[in-house]
Tab-separated table of N, CA and C in Angstrom:
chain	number	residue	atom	x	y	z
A	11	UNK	N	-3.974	30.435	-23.612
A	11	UNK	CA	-2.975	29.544	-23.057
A	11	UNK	C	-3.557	28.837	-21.833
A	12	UNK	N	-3.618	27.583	-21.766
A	12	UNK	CA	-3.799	26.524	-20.810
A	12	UNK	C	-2.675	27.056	-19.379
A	13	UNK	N	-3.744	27.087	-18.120
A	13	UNK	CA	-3.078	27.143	-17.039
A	13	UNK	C	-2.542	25.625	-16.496
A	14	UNK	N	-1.353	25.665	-16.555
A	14	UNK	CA	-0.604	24.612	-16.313
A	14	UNK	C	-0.475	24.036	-15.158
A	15	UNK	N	-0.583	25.259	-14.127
A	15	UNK	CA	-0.898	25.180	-12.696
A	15	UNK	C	-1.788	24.017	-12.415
A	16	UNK	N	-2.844	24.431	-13.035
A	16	UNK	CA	-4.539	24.211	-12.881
A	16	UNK	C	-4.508	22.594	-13.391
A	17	UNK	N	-3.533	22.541	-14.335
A	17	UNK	CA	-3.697	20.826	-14.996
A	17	UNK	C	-2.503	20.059	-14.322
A	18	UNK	N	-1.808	20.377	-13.401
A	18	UNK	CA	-0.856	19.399	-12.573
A	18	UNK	C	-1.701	19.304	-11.357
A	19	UNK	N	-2.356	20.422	-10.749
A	19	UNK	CA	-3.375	19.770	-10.209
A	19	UNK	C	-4.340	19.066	-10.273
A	20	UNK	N	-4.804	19.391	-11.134
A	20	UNK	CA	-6.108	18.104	-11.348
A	20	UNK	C	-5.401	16.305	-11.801
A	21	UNK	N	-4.253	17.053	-12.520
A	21	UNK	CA	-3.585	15.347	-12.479
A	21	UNK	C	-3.177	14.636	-11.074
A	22	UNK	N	-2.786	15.195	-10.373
A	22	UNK	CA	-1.940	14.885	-8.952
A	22	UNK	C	-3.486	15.001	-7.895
A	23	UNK	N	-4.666	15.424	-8.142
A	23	UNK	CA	-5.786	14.425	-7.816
A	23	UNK	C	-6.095	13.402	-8.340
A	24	UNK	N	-5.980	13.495	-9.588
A	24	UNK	CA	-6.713	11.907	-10.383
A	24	UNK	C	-5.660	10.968	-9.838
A	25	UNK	N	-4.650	11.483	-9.956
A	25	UNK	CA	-3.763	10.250	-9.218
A	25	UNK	C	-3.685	9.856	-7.658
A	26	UNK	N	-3.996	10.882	-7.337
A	26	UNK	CA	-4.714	9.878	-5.832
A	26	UNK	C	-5.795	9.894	-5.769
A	27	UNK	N	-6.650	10.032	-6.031
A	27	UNK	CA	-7.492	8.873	-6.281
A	27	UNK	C	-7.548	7.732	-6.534
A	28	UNK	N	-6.682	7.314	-7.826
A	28	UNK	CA	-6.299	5.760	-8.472
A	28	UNK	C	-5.475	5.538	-7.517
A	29	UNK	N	-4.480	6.522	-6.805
A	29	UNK	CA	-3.999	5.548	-5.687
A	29	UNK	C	-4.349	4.857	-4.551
A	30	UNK	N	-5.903	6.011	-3.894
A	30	UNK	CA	-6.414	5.431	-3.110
A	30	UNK	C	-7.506	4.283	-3.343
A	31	UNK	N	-7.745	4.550	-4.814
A	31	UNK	CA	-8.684	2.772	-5.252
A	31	UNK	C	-7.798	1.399	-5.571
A	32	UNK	N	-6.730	1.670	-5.586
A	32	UNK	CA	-5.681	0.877	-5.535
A	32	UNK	C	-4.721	0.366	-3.911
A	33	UNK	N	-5.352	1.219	-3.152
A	33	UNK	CA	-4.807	0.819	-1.677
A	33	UNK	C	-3.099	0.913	-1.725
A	34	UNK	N	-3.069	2.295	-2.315
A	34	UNK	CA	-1.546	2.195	-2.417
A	34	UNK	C	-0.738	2.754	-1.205
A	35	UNK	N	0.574	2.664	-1.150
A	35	UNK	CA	0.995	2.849	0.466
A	35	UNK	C	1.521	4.415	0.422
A	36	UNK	N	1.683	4.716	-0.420
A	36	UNK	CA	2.122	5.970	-0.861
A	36	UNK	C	1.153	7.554	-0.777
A	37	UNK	N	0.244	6.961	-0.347
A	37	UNK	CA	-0.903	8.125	-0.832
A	37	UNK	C	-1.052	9.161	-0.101
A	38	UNK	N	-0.415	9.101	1.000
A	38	UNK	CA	-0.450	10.141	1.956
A	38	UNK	C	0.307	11.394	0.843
A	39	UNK	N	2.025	10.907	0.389
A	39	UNK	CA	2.649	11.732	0.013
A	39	UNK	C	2.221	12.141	-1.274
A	40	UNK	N	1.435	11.295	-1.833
A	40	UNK	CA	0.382	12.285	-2.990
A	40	UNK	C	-0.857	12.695	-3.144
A	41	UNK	N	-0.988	13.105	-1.597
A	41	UNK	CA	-2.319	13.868	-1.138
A	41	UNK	C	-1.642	14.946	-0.727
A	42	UNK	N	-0.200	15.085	-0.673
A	42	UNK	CA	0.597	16.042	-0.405
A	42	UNK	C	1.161	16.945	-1.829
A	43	UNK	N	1.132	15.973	-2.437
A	43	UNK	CA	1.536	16.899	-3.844
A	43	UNK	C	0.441	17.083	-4.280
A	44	UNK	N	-0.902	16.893	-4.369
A	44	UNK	CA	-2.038	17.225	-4.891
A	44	UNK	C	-2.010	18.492	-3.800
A	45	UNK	N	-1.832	18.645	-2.552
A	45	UNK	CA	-2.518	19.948	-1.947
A	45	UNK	C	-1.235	20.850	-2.219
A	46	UNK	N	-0.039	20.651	-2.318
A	46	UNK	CA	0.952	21.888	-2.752
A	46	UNK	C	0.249	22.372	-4.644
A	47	UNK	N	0.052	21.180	-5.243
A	47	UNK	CA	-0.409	21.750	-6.984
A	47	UNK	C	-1.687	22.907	-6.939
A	48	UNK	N	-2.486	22.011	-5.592
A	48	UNK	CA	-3.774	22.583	-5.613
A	48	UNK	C	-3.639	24.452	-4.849
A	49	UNK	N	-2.686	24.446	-4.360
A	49	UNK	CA	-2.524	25.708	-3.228
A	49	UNK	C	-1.944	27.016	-4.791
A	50	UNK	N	-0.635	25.679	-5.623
A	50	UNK	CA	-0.273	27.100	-6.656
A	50	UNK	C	-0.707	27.366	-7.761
A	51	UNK	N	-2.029	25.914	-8.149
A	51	UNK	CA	-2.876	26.368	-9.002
A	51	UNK	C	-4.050	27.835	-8.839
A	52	UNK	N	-4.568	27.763	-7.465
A	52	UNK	CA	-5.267	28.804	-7.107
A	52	UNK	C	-5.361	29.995	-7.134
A	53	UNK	N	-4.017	30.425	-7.215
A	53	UNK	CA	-3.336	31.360	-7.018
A	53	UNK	C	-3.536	32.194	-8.757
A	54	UNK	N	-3.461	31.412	-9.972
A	54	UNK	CA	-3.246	32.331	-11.198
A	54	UNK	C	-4.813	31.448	-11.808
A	55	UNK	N	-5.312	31.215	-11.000
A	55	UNK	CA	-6.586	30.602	-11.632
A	55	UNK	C	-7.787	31.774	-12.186
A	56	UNK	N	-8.684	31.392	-13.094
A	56	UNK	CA	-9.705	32.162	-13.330
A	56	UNK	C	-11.107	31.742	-12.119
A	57	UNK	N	-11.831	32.580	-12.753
A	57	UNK	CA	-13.304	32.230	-11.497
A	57	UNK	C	-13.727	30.784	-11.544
A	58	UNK	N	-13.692	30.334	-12.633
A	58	UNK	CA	-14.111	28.990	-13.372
A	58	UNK	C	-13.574	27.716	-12.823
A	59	UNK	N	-12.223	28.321	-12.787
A	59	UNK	CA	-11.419	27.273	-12.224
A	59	UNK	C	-10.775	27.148	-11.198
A	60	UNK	N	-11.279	28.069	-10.276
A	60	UNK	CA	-11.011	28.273	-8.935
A	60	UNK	C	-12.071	27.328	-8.457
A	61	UNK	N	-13.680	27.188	-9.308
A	61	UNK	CA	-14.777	26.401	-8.284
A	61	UNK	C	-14.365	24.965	-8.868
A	62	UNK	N	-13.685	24.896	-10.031
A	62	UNK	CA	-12.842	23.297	-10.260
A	62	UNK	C	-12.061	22.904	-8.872
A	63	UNK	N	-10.866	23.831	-8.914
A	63	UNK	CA	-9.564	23.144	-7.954
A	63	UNK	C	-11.097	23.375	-6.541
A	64	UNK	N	-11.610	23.852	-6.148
A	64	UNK	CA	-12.138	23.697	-4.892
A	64	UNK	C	-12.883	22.139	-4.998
A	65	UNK	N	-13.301	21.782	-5.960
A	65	UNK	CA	-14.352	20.586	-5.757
A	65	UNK	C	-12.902	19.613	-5.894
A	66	UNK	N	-11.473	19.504	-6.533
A	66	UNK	CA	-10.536	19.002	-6.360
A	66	UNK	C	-10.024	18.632	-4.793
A	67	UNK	N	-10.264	19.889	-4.106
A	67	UNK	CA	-9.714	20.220	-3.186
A	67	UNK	C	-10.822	19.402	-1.690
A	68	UNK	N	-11.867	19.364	-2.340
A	68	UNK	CA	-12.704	18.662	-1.539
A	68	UNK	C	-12.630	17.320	-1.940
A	69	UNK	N	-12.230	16.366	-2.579
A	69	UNK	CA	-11.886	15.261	-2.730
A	69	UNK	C	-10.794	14.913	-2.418
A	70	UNK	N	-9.498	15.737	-1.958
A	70	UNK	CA	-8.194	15.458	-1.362
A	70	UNK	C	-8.285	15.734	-0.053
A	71	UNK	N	-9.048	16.422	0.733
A	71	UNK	CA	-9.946	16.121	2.276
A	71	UNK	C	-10.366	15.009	2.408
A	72	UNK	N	-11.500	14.734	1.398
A	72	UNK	CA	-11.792	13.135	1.580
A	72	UNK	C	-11.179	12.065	2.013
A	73	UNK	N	-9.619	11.952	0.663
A	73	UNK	CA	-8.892	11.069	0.480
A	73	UNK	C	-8.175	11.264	1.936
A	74	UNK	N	-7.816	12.244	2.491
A	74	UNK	CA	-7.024	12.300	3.516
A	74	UNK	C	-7.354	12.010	4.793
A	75	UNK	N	-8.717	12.628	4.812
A	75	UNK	CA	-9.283	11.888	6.097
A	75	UNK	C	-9.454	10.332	6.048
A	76	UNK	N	-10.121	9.629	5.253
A	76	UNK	CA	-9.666	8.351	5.084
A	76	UNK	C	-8.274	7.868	5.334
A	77	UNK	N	-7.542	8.136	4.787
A	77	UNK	CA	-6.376	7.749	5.026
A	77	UNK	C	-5.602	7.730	6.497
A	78	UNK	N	-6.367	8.879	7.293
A	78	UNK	CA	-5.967	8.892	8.500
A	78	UNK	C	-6.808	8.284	9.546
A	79	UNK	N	-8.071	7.592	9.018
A	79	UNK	CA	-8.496	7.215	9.764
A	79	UNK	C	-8.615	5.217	9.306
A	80	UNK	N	-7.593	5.084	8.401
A	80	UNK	CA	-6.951	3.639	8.585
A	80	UNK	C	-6.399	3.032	9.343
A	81	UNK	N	-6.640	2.154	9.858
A	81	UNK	CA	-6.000	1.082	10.822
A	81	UNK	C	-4.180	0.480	10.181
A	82	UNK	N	-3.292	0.914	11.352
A	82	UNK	CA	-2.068	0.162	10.352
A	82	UNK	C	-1.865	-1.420	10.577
């Protein structure tokens, strides 16, 4: 059985991402749902996919520090 956890997180990164290549205004609050998916994916994850959501998890740092270091 597919951890479901594990695949709303990785969606709710891919999507900010496309939000942040899209300059969308929203992205803060889905760098926020990517790090709540990413916090309860972790939790029932295997070894495998614990070093997934981490390299996830290092691209929603990315996105966020960027984001905070935009000019309004």
């Amino acid at each position: 059985m597919a951890n479901r956890h594990f695949q709303l997180a990785r969606e709710a990164v891919e999507k900010a991402e496309q939000m942040a290549a899209d300059g969308h205004q929203d992205l803060s609050q889905q760098i926020n749902v990517a790090v709540n998916n990413l916090s309860a994916a972790f939790h029932q994850s295997t070894s495998a996919e614990k070093e997934q959501l981490t390299s996830y998890q290092e691209i929603v740092q990315e996105l966020s520090h960027e984001t905070s270091n935009k000019p309004f």
